[in-house]
Short mmCIF file of C-alpha atoms in Angstrom, two decimals:
data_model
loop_
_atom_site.label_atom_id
_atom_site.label_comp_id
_atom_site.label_asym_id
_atom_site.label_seq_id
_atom_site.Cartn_x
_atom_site.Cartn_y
_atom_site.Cartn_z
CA UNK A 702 79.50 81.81 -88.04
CA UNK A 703 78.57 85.27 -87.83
CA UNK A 704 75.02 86.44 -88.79
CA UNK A 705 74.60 87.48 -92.15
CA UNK A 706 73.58 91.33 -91.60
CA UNK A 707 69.84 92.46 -93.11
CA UNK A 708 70.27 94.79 -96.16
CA UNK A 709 67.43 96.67 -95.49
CA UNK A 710 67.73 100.76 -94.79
CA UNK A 711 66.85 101.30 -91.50
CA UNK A 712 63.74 103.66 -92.80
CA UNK A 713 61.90 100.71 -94.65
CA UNK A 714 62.71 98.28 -91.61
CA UNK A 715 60.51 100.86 -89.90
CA UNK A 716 57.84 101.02 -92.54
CA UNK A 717 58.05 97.08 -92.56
CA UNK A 718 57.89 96.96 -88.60
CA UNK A 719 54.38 98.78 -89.23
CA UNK A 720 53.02 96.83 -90.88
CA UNK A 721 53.81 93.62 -89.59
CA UNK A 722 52.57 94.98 -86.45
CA UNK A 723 49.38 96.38 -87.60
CA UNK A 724 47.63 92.76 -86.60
CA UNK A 725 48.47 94.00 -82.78
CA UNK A 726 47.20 97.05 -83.70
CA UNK A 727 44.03 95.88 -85.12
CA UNK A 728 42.13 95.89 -82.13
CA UNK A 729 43.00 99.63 -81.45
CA UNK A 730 40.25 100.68 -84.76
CA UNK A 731 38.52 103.64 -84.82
CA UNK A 732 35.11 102.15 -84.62
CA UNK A 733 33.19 105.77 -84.88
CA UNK A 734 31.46 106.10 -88.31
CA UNK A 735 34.35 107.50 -90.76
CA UNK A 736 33.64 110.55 -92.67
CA UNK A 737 33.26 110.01 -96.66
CA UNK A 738 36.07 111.76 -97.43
CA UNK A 739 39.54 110.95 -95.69
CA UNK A 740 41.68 114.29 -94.62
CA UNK A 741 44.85 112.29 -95.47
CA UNK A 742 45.98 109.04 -96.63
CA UNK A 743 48.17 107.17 -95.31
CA UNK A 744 50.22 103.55 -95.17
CA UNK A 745 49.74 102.64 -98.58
CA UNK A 746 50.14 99.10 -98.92
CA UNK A 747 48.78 98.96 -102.57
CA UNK A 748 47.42 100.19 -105.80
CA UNK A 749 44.53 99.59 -108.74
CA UNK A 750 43.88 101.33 -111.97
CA UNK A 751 40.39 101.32 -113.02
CA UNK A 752 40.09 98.96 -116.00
CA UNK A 753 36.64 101.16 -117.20
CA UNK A 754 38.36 104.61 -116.75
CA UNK A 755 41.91 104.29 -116.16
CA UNK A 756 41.98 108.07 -114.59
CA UNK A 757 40.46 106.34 -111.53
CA UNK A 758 42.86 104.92 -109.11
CA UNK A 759 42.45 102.51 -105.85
CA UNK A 760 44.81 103.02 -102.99
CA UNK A 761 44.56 99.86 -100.75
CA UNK A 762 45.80 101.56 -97.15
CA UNK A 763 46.16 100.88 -93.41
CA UNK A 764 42.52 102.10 -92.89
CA UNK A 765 40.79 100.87 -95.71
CA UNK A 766 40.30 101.41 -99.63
CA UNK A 767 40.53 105.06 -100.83
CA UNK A 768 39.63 105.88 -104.55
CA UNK A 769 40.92 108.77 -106.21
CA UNK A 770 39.27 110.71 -108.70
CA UNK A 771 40.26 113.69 -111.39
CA UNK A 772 39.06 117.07 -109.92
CA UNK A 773 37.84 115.56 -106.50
CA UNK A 774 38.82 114.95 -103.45
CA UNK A 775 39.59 111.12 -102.04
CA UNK A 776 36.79 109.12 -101.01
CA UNK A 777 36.41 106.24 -98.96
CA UNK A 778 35.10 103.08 -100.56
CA UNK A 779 32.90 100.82 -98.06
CA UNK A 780 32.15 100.93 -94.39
CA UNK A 781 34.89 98.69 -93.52
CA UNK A 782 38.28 100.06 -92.43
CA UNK A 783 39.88 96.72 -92.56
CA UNK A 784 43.78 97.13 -92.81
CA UNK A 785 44.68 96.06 -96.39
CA UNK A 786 48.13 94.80 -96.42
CA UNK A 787 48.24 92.78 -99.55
CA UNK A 788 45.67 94.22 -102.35
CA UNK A 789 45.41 93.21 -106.27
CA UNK A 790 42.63 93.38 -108.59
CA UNK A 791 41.67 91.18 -111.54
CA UNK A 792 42.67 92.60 -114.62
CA UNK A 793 39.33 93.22 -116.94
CA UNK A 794 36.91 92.64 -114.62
CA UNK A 795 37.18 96.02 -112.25
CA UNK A 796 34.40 94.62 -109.92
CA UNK A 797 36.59 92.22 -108.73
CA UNK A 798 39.47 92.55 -106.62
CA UNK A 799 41.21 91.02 -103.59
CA UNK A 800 43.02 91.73 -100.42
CA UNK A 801 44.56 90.64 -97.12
CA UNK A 802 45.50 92.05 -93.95
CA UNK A 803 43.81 92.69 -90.10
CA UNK A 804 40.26 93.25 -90.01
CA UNK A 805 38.50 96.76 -88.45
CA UNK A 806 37.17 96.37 -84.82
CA UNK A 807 33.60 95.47 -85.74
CA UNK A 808 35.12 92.43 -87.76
CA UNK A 809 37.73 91.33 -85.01
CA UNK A 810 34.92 91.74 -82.49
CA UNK A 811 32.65 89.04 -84.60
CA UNK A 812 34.88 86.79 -86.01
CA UNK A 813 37.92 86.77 -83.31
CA UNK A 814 40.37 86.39 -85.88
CA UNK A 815 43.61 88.98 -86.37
CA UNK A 816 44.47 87.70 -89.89
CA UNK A 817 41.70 87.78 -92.73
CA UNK A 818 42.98 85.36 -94.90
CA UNK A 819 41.93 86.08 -98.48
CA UNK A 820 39.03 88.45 -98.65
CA UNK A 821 37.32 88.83 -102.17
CA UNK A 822 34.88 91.76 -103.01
CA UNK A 823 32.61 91.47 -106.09
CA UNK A 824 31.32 95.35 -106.20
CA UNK A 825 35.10 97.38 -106.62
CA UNK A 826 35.29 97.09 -102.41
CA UNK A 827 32.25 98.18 -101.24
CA UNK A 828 31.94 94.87 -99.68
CA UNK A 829 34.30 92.26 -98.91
CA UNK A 830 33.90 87.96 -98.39
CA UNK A 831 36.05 85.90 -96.71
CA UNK A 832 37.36 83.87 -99.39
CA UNK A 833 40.02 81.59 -97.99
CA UNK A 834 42.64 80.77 -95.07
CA UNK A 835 40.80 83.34 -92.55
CA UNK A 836 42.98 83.37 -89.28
CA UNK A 837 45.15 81.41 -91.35
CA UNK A 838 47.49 83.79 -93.67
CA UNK A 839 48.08 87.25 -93.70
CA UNK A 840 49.68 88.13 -97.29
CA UNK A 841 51.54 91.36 -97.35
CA UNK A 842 51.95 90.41 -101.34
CA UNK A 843 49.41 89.69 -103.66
CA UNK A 844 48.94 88.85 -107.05
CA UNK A 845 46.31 87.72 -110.10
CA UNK A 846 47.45 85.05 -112.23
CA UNK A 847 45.38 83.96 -115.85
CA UNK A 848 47.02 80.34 -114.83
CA UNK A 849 44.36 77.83 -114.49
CA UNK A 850 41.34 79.63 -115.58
CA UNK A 851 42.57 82.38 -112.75
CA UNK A 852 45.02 81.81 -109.81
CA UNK A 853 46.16 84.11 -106.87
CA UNK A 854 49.68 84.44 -105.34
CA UNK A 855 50.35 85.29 -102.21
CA UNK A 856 53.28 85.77 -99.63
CA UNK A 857 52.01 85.25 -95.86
CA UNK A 858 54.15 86.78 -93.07
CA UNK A 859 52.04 85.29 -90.36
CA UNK A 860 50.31 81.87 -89.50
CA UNK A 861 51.05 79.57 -92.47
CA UNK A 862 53.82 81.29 -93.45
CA UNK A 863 55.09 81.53 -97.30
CA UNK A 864 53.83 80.89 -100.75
CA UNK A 865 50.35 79.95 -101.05
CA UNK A 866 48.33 79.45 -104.08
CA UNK A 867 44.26 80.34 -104.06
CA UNK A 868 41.59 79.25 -106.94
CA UNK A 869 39.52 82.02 -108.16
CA UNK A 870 37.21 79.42 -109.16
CA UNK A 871 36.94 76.77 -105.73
CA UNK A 872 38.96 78.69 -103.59
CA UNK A 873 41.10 75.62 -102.87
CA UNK A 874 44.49 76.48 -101.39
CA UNK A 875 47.85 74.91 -101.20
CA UNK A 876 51.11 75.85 -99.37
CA UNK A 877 53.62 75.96 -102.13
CA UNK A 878 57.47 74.65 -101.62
CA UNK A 879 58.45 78.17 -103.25
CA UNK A 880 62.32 76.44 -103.05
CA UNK A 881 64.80 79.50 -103.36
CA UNK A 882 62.05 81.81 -102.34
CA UNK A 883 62.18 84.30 -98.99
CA UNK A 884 62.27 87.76 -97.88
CA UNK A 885 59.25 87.99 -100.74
CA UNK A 886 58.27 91.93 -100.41
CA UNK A 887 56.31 91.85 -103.42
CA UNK A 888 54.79 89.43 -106.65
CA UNK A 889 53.83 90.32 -110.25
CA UNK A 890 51.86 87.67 -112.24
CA UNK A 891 52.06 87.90 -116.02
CA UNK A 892 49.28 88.77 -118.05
CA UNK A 893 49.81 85.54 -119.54
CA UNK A 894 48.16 82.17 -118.72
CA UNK A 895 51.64 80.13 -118.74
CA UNK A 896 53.97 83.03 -118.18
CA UNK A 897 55.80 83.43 -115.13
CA UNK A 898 55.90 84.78 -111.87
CA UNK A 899 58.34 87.39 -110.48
CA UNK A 900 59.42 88.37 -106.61
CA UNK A 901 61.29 91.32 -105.44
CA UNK A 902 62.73 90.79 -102.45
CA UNK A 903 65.22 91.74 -100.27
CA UNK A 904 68.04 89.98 -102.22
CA UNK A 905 67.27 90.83 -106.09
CA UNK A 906 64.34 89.55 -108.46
CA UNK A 907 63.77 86.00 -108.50
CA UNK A 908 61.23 84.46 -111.06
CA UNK A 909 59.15 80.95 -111.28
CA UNK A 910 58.39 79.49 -114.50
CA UNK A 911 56.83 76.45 -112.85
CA UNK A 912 53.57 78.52 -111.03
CA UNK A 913 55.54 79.44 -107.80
CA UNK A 914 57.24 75.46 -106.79
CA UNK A 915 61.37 76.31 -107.64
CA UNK A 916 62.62 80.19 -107.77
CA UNK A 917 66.22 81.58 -109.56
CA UNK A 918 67.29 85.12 -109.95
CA UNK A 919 66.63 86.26 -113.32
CA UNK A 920 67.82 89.73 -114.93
CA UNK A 921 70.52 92.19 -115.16
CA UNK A 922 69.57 93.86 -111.63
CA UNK A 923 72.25 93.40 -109.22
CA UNK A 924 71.95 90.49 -107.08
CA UNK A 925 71.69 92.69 -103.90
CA UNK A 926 69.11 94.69 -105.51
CA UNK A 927 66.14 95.75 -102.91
CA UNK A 928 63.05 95.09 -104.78
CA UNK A 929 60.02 96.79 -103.04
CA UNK A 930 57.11 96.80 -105.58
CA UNK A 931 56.51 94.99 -109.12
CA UNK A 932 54.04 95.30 -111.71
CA UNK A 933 53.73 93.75 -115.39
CA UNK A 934 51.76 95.72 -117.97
CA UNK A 935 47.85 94.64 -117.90
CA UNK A 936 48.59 93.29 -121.49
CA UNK A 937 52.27 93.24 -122.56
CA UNK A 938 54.04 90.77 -120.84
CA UNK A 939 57.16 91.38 -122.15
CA UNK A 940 56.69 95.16 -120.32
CA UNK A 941 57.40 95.01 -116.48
CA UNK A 942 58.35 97.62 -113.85
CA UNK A 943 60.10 97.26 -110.61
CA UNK A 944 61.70 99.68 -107.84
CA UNK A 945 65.02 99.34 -106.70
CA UNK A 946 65.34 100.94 -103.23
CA UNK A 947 68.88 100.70 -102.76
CA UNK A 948 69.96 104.39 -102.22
CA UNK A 949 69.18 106.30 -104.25
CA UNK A 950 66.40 104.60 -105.71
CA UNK A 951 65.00 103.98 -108.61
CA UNK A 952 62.23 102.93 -110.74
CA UNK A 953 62.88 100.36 -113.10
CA UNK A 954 61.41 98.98 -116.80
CA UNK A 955 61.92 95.84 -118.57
CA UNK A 956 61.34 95.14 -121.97
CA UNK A 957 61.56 92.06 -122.06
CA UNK A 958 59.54 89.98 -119.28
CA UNK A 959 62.47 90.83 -116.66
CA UNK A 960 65.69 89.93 -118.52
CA UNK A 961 67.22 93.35 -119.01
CA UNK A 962 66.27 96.46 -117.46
CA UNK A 963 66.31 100.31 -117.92
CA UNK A 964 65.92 103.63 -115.70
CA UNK A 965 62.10 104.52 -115.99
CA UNK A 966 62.33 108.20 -114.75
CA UNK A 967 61.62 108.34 -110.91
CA UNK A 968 63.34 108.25 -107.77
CA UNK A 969 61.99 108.54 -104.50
CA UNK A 970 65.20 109.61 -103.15
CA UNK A 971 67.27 108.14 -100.63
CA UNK A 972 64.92 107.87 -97.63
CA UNK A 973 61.99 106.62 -99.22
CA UNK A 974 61.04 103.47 -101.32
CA UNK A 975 58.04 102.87 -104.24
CA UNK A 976 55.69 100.48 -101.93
CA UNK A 977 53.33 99.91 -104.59
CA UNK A 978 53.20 99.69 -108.62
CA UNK A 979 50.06 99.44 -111.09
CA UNK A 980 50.48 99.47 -114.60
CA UNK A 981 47.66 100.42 -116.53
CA UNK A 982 46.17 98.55 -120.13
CA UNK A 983 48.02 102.03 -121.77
CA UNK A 984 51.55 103.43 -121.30
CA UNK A 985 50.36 104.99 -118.02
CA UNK A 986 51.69 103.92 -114.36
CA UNK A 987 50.74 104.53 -110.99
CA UNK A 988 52.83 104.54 -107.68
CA UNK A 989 52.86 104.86 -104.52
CA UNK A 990 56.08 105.50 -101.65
CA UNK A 991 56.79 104.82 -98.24
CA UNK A 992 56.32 108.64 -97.75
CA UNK A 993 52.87 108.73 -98.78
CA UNK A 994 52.97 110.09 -102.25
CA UNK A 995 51.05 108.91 -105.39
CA UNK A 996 52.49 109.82 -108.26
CA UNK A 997 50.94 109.18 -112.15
CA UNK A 998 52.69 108.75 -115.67
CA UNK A 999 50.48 108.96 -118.58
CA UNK A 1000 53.86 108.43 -120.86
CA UNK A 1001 55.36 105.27 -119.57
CA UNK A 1002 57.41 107.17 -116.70
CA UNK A 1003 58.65 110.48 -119.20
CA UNK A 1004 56.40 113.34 -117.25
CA UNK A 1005 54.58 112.59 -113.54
CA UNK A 1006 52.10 113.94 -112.28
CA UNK A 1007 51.63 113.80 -108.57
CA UNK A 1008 48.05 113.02 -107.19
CA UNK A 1009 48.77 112.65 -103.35
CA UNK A 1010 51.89 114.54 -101.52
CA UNK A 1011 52.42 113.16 -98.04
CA UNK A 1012 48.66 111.35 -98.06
CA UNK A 1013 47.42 114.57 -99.01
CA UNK A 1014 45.56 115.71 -102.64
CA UNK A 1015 48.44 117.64 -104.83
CA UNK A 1016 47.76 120.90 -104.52
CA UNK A 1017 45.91 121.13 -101.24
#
């Protein structure tokens, strides 16, 4: 039989490649004290929108976690320049969020580890605890879930390999079946505490209604569809956005919780790919691309406004 040939352009196998080797690369950390400010940003592996001002946005990167702020330039959050590969943040609470990924020199040094498991920080990412799986799971997708009180999601590309599924509340963790499930390059929780969970991957948009056991393909998206980044609204659940990379790209809205789907007013263009989606409590959305742009829609994706071009401010 021959091999079934990856889909993937060869410019996001590249941007993949990256980051899957960024654990090797982990050991290679700056470990000089890091200025407040960055000069650019780069490898943007995910995004946060402020839940107290929604102006405010978090950019989860290779070398740390960068806010951005109207009228000034980006600042560094924390001491730690952990790689942050998988990144998601609860939705009210904007102390709390959660990431993955390869931990700074300092970190690798003490704990000997290249994957950090599931790190939790209770101050916005000033600080970060090991919350589960360290040196067990590196998730390069990450979700929040209301289900059971408050559940994460998580795809791991290395050690246990997969689906897992991580209490908020014990930080128990289980290795889901996640039947029909692979080539996961992104997970989107709904806002609600029994509603489902989607997966773009490599091969169209898959959903579970059953908290992440079976998968199917759900939605009018073509079943070859790359999926790169997914995001529900913070309160709608029927309101989700996606981004198609198949050339030329596009970003994508659902009305309805994934069934049907509609142009949402952005392309990244041909040789470049949406790596990262937040959706705000309002009609506003934040992205980020392969290229290193952020871009912002107050309107629900009508007018953007660009806040980083090539990982530096708009503007500069």
């Amino acid at each position: 039989m021959t091999p079934r040939s990856d889909p993937t352009p060869g410019w996001l196998r590249r941007a993949l490649v990256l980051g899957a080797c960024a654990g090797i690369l982990a050991g290679q950390a700056v470990e000089a004290q890091r200025s407040t400010a960055p000069d650019e940003v780069h490898h943007i592996h995910g995004l946060a929108v402020d839940r107290r001002d929604p102006d405010v946005v978090y950019v989860a990167t290779h070398t740390g976690l960068v806010r951005l702020r109207p009228e000034k330039p980006p600042e560094w959050i924390g001491s730690h320049n952990h790689d942050l590969m998988g990144f998601t943040a609860h939705p009210t609470d904007p102390r709390l969020v959660y990431a993955s990924g390869h931990p700074d020199l300092p970190t690798y040094r003490q704990q000997g580890v290249g994957n950090l498991g599931l790190l939790v920080s209770r101050d916005g990412g000033a600080t970060w605890q090991s919350a589960a799986l360290a040196g067990e799971a590196d998730f390069h997708a990450l979700t929040w879930s209301p289900r059971d009180g408050g559940t994460l999601y998580g795809w791991s590309v290395a050690g246990q390999t997969g689906l897992h599924r991580v209490s908020t509340g014990s930080w128990a963790s289980a290795r889901l079946p996640a039947r029909g499930l692979a080539n996961v390059l992104a997970l989107a929780a709904s806002p609600d505490p029994g509603g489902p969970l989607l997966a773009g991957t490599k091969a169209g948009l898959l959903v579970s209604r059953d908290g992440g056991v079976t998968w199917v393909r759900v939605g009018s998206l073509p079943p070859d569809a790359l999926l790169t980044s997914a995001a529900f609204h913070a309160k709608d659940a029927r309101l989700v956005y996606a981004y198609v990379a198949n050339p030329p790209g596009r970003l994508m809205r659902s009305r309805d919780g994934g069934g049907t789907w509609e142009p949402a007013g952005y392309s990244a263009g041909a040789e470049a790919a949406v790596i990262a989606l937040a959706v705000g409590p309002d009609e506003r959305v934040v992205l980020a691309t392969t290229d290193a742009d952020v871009l912002r829609s107050k309107d629900g994706g009508r007018t953007w406004q660009r806040l980083l071009a090539h990982g530096r401010p708009a503007g500069r």
